[in-house]
Coordinates of C-alpha atoms in Angstrom, one line a residue:
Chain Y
X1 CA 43.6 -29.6 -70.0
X2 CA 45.5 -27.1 -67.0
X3 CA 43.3 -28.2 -64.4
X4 CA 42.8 -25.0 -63.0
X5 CA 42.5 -25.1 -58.9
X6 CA 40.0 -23.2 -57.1
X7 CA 42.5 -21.0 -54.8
X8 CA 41.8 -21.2 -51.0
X9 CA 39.7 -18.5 -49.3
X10 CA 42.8 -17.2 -47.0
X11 CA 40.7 -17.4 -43.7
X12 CA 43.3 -15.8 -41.6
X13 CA 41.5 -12.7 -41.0
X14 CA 38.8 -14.6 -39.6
X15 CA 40.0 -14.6 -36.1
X16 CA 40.5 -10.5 -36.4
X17 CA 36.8 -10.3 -37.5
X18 CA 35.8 -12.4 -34.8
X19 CA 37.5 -10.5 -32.6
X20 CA 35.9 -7.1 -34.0
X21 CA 32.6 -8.6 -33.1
X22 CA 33.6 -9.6 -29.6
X23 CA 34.4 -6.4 -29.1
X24 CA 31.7 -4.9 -30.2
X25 CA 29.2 -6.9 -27.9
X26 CA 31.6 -7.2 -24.9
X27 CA 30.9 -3.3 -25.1
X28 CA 27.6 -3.9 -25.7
X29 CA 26.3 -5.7 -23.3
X30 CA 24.6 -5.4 -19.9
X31 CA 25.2 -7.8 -17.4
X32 CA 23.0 -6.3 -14.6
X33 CA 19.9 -8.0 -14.9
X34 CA 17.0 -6.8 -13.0
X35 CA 16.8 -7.3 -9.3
X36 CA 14.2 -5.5 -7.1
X37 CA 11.7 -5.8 -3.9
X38 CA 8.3 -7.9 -5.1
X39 CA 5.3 -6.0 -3.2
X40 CA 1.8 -6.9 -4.5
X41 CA -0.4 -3.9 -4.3
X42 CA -4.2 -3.9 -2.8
X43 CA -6.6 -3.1 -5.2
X44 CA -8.8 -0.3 -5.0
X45 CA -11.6 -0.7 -2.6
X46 CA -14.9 1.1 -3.1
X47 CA -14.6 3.8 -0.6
X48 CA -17.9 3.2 1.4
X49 CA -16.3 -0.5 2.3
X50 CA -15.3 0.3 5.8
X51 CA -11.8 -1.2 6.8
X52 CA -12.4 -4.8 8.8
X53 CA -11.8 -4.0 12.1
X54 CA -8.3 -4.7 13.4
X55 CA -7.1 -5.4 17.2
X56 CA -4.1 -2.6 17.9
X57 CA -2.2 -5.5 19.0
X58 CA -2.2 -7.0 16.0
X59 CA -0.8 -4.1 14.0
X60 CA 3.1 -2.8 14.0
X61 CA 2.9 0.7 13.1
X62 CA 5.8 2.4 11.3
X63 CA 5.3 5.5 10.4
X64 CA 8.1 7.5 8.6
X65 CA 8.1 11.1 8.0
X66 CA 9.2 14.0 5.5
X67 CA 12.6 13.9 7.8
X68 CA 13.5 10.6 7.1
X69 CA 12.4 9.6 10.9
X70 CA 11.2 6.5 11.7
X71 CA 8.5 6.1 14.3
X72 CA 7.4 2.5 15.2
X73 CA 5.2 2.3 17.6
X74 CA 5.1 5.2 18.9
X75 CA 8.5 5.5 19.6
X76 CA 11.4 6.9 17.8
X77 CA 13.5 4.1 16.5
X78 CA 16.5 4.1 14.5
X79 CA 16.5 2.0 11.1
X80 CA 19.3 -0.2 12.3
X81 CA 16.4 -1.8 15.3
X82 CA 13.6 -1.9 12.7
X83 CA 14.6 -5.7 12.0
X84 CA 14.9 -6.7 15.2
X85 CA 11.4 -4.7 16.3
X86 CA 9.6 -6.4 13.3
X87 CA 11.2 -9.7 14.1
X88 CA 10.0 -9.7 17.8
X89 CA 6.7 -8.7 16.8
X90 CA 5.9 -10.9 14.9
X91 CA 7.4 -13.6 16.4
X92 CA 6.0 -13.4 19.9
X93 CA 8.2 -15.4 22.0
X94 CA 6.9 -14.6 24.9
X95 CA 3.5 -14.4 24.1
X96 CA 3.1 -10.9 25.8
X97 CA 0.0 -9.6 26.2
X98 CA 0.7 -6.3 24.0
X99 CA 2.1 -8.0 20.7
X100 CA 0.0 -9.7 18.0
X101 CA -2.5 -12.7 19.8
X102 CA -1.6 -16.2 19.0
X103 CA -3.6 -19.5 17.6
X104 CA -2.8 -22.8 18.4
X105 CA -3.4 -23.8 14.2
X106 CA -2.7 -27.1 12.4
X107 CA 0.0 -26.5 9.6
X108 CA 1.0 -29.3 7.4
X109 CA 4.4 -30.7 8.5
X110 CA 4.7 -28.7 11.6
X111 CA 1.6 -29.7 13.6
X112 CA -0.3 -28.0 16.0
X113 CA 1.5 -24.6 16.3
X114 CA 0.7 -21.2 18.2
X115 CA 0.9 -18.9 15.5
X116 CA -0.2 -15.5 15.1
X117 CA -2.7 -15.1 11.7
X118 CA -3.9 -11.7 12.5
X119 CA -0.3 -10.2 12.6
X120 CA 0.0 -7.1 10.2
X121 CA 2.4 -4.3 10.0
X122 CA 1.1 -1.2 8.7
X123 CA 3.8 1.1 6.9
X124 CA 2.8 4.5 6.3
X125 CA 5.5 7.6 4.8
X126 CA 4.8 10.7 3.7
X127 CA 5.1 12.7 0.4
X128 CA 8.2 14.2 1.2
X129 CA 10.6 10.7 2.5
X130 CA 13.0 10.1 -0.2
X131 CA 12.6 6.8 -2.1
X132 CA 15.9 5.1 -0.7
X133 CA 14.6 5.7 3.0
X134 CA 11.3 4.1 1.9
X135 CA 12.6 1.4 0.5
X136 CA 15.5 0.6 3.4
X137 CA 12.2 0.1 6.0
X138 CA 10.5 -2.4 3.1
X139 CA 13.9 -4.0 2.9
X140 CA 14.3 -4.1 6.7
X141 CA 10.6 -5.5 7.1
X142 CA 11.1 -8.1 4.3
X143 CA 14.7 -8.8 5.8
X144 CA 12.8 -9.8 9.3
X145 CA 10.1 -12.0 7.9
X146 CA 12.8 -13.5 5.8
X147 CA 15.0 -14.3 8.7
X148 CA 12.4 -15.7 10.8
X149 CA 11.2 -17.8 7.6
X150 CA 14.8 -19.1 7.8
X151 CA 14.8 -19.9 11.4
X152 CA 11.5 -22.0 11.2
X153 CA 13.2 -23.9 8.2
X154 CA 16.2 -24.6 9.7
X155 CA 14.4 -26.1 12.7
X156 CA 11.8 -27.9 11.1
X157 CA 13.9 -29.3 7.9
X158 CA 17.1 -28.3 8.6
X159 CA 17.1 -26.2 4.9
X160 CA 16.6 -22.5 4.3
X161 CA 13.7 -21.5 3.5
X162 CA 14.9 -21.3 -0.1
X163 CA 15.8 -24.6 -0.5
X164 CA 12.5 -25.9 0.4
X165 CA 9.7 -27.4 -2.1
X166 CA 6.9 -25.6 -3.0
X167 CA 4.2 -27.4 -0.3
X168 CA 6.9 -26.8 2.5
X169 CA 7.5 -23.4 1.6
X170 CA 3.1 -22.4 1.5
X171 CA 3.3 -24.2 4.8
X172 CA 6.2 -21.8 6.2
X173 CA 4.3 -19.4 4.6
X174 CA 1.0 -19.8 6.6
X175 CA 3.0 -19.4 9.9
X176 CA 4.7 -16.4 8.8
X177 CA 2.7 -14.4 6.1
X178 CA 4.1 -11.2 4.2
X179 CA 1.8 -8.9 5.4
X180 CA 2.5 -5.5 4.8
X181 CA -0.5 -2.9 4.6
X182 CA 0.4 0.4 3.8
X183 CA -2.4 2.3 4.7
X184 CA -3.9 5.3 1.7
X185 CA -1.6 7.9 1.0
X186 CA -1.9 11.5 3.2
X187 CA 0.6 13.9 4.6
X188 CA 2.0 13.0 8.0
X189 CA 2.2 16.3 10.4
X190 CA 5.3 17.1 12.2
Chain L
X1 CA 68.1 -46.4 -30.1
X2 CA 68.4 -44.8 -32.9
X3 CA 64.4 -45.0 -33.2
X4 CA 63.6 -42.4 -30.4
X5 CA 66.5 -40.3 -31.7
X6 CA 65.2 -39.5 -34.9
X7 CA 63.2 -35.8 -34.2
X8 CA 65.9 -35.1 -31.7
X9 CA 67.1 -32.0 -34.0
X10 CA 63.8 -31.0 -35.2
X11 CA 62.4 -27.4 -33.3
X12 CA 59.8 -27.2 -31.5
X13 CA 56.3 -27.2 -33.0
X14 CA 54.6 -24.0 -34.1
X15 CA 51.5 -23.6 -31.9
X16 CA 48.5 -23.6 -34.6
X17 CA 46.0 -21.1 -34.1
X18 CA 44.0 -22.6 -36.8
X19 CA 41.5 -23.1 -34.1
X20 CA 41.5 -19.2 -33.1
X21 CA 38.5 -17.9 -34.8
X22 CA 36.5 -20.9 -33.6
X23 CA 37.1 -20.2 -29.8
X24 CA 36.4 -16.7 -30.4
X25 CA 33.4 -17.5 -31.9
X26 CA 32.6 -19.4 -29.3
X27 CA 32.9 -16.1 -27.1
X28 CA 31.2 -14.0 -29.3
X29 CA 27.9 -16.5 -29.1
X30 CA 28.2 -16.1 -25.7
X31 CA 28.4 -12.9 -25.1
X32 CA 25.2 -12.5 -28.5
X33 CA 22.9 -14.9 -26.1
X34 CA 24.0 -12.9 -22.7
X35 CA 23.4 -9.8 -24.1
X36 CA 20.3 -7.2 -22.9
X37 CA 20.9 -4.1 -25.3
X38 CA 19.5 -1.4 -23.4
X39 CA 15.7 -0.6 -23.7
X40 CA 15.1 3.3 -23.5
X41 CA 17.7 6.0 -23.6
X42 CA 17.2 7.5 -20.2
X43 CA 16.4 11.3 -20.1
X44 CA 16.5 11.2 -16.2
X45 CA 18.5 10.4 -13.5
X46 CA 18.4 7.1 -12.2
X47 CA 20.5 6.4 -9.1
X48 CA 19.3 3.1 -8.1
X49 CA 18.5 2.8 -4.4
X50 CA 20.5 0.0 -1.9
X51 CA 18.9 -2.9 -0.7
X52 CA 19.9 -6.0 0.6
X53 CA 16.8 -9.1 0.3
X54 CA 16.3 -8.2 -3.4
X55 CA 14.8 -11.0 -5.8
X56 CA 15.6 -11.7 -9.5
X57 CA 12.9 -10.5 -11.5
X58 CA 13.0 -13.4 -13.9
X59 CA 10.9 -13.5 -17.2
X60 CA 11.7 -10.0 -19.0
X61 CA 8.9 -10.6 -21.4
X62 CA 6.6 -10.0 -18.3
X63 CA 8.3 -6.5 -17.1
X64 CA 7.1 -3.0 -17.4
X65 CA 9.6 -0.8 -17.0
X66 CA 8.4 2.7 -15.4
X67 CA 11.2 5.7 -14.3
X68 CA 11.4 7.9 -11.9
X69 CA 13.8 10.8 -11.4
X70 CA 14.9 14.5 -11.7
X71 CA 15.4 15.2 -15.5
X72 CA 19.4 15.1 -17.0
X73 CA 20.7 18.8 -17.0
X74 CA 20.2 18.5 -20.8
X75 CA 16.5 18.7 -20.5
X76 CA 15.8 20.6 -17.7
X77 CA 15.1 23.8 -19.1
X78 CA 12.0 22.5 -20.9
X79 CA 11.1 20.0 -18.3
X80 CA 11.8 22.2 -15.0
X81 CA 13.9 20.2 -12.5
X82 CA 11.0 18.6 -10.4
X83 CA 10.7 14.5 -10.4
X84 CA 8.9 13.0 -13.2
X85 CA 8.2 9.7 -15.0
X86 CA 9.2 8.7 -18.5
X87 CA 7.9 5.7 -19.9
X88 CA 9.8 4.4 -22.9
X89 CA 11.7 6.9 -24.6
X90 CA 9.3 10.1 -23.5
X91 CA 8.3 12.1 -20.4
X92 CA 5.1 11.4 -19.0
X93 CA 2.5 12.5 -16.2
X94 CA 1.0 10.4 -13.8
X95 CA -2.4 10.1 -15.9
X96 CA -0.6 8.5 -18.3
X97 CA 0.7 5.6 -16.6
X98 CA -3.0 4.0 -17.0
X99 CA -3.4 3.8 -20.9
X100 CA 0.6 3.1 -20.7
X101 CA -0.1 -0.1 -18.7
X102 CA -3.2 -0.7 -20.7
X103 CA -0.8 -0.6 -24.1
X104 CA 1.6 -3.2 -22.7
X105 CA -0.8 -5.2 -21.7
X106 CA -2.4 -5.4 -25.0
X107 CA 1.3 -6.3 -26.2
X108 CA 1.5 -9.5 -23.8
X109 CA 0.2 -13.0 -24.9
X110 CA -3.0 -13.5 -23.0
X111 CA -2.0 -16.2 -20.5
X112 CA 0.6 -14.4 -19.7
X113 CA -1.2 -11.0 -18.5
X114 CA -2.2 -11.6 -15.0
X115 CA 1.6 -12.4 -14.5
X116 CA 2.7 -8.6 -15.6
X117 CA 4.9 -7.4 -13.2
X118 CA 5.7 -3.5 -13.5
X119 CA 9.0 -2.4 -12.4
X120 CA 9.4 1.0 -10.9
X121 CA 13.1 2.1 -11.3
X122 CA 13.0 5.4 -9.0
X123 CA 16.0 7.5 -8.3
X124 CA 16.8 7.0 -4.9
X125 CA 16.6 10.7 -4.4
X126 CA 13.3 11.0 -4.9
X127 CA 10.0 11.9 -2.8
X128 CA 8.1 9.3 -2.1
X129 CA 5.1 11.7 -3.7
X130 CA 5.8 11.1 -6.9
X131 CA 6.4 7.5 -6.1
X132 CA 3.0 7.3 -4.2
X133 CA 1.6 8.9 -7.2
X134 CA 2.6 5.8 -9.2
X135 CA 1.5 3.1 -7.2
X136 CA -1.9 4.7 -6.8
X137 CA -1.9 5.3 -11.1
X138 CA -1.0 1.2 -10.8
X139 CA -3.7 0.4 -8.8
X140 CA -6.4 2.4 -10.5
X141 CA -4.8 0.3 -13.6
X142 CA -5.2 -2.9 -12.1
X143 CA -1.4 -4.1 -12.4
X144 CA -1.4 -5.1 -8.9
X145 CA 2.5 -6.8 -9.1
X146 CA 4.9 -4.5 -9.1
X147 CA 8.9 -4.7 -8.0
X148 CA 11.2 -1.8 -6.8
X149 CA 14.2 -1.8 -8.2
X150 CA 17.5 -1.9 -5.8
X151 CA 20.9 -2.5 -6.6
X152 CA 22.2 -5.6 -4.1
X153 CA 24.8 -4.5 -1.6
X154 CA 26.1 -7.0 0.9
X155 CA 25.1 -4.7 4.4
X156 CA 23.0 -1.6 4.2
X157 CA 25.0 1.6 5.5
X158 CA 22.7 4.1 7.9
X159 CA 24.0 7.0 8.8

């Protein structure tokens, strides 16, 4: 008749195997998550398709070569200007007479706008630029339309361009498009 | 009075940790869900390169990961010390970045597939030949999105 009693599990160990295990994926794990620069690349074009024709105003030339030199327009430029270059171009304050040609062009919420549709800036680098210069003039490009995408936010909704909804955002995006062309790949001369 | 005396002599309490393994169990779920064990083992250098307006690439399931860099010191004198690519755990040559891409696109649910993004992760030493290389493989192989991968800094430094 003992009633015989089931003995606890002693479940004071439990927090030291816990703790094993925490150890074991604090150890484990990879926070960095991927970030990178989105580019969408053109697709291949028949090669007797000629290129459309394109006004040289409306291009911005960078070239950069096997020295890591930048030339933009044919002029020397140091990276540290690119932004500012690319922001003025395709801006067009002023509407000068040798930067892209503007368009008076109806854009939801903003009106009846001058904008410049035809803008493109034409990247080109050689075999031998290292990766991390390449990818400084994308950033520096991507940083200028960015900041100008800001600056038209601000003013129209008083937001940053992040913070806008999807229609506002197309809408910013039709005034200033990402449009970098980066032309077939070839060998730059010195 | 003598009612709020009564525990006057008694110690104070023992803190109970009875509820120990269930916060660290707590942390350990965390840290299981956060987790990204890491893909490939990389036989080549990978120094990622600086940039400042980088975006989150955000659904993994859609990512192609291709490297680029100079092969570890350990493999060099079978793989010579010139760029390459490795695509999951082997070396690999340009022309094989097509039926690569082709492979992981057969692995992708079929919605999904215009949505593949490939992710170059290129050692920020590199040529842009190689690089160039690539992208002209990626167009040839119709995955059109693509994302360079850059470590975020807060201000880039030129010399």
């Amino acid at each position: 008749m003992a009633k015989n009693k089931v003995p606890e599990v002693n479940a004071s160990s439990m927090a030291d195997i816990s703790f094993l295990l925490l150890i074991f994926f604090l150890v484990a794990t990879t926070m960095d998550t991927d970030k990178g620069l989105a580019r969408m690349l053109p697709p291949i074009v028949p090669e007797t398709q000629d290129a459309p024709p394109v006004n040289e105003r409306d291009v911005f030339e960078v070239l950069v070569n096997a020295r890591n030199e930048l030339l933009v327009e044919k002029q020397p430029m140091h990276m540290s200007q690119l932004k500012d270059a690319t922001k003025e171009f395709l801006a067009n304050p002023l509407g000068l007479a040798t930067l892209p040609a503007k368009r008076e062009v109806e854009v939801p919420y903003f009106g009846i706008i001058p904008i410049a549709p035809n803008a493109v800036i034409s990247l080109q680098s050689d075999r031998g630029t290292t990766y991390q210069t390449y990818l400084s003039v994308q950033n520096e490009l991507q940083a200028a339309i960015d900041e100008l995408r800001n600056e038209i936010s601000k003013r129209q909704f008083n937001k940053n361009y992040s913070e806008l909804d999807e229609e506002q955002q197309k809408a910013v995006r039709v005034i200033y498009p990402q449009k970098i062309s980066e032309a077939e790949p070839r060998s730059i001369k010195k | 009075m003598s009612r709020f005396r009564k525990n006057q002599d008694n110690e104070v309490p023992q803190v109970s940790t009875a509820s120990l393994p269930d916060i660290i169990f707590m942390l350990i779920f965390f840290f299981m869900v956060t987790t990204s064990m890491k893909e490939v083992s990389l036989m080549l250098s990978n120094t990622k390169p600086e940039a400042t307006e980088v975006t989150k690439l955000e659904r993994k399931s859609l990512v192609t990961y291709i490297y680029v860099g100079y092969p570890l010191a350990a493999y060099q004198n079978k793989y010579g010390s010139e760029a390459r690519l490795q695509l999951n755990d082997a070396f690999a040559t340009v022309d094989d970045i097509q039926s690569y891409i082709v492979q992981e696109r057969e692995m992708m649910e079929e919605d999904t597939r215009p949505l593949m993004t490939v992710s170059i992760k290129a050692d920020a030493d590199c040529s842009m030949g190689i690089v160039t290389d690539v992208k002209q493989a990626l167009r040839r192989a119709q995955a059109l999105r693509i994302s360079y991968t850059a470590r975020e800094v807060e201000r880039m430094s030129y010399k």
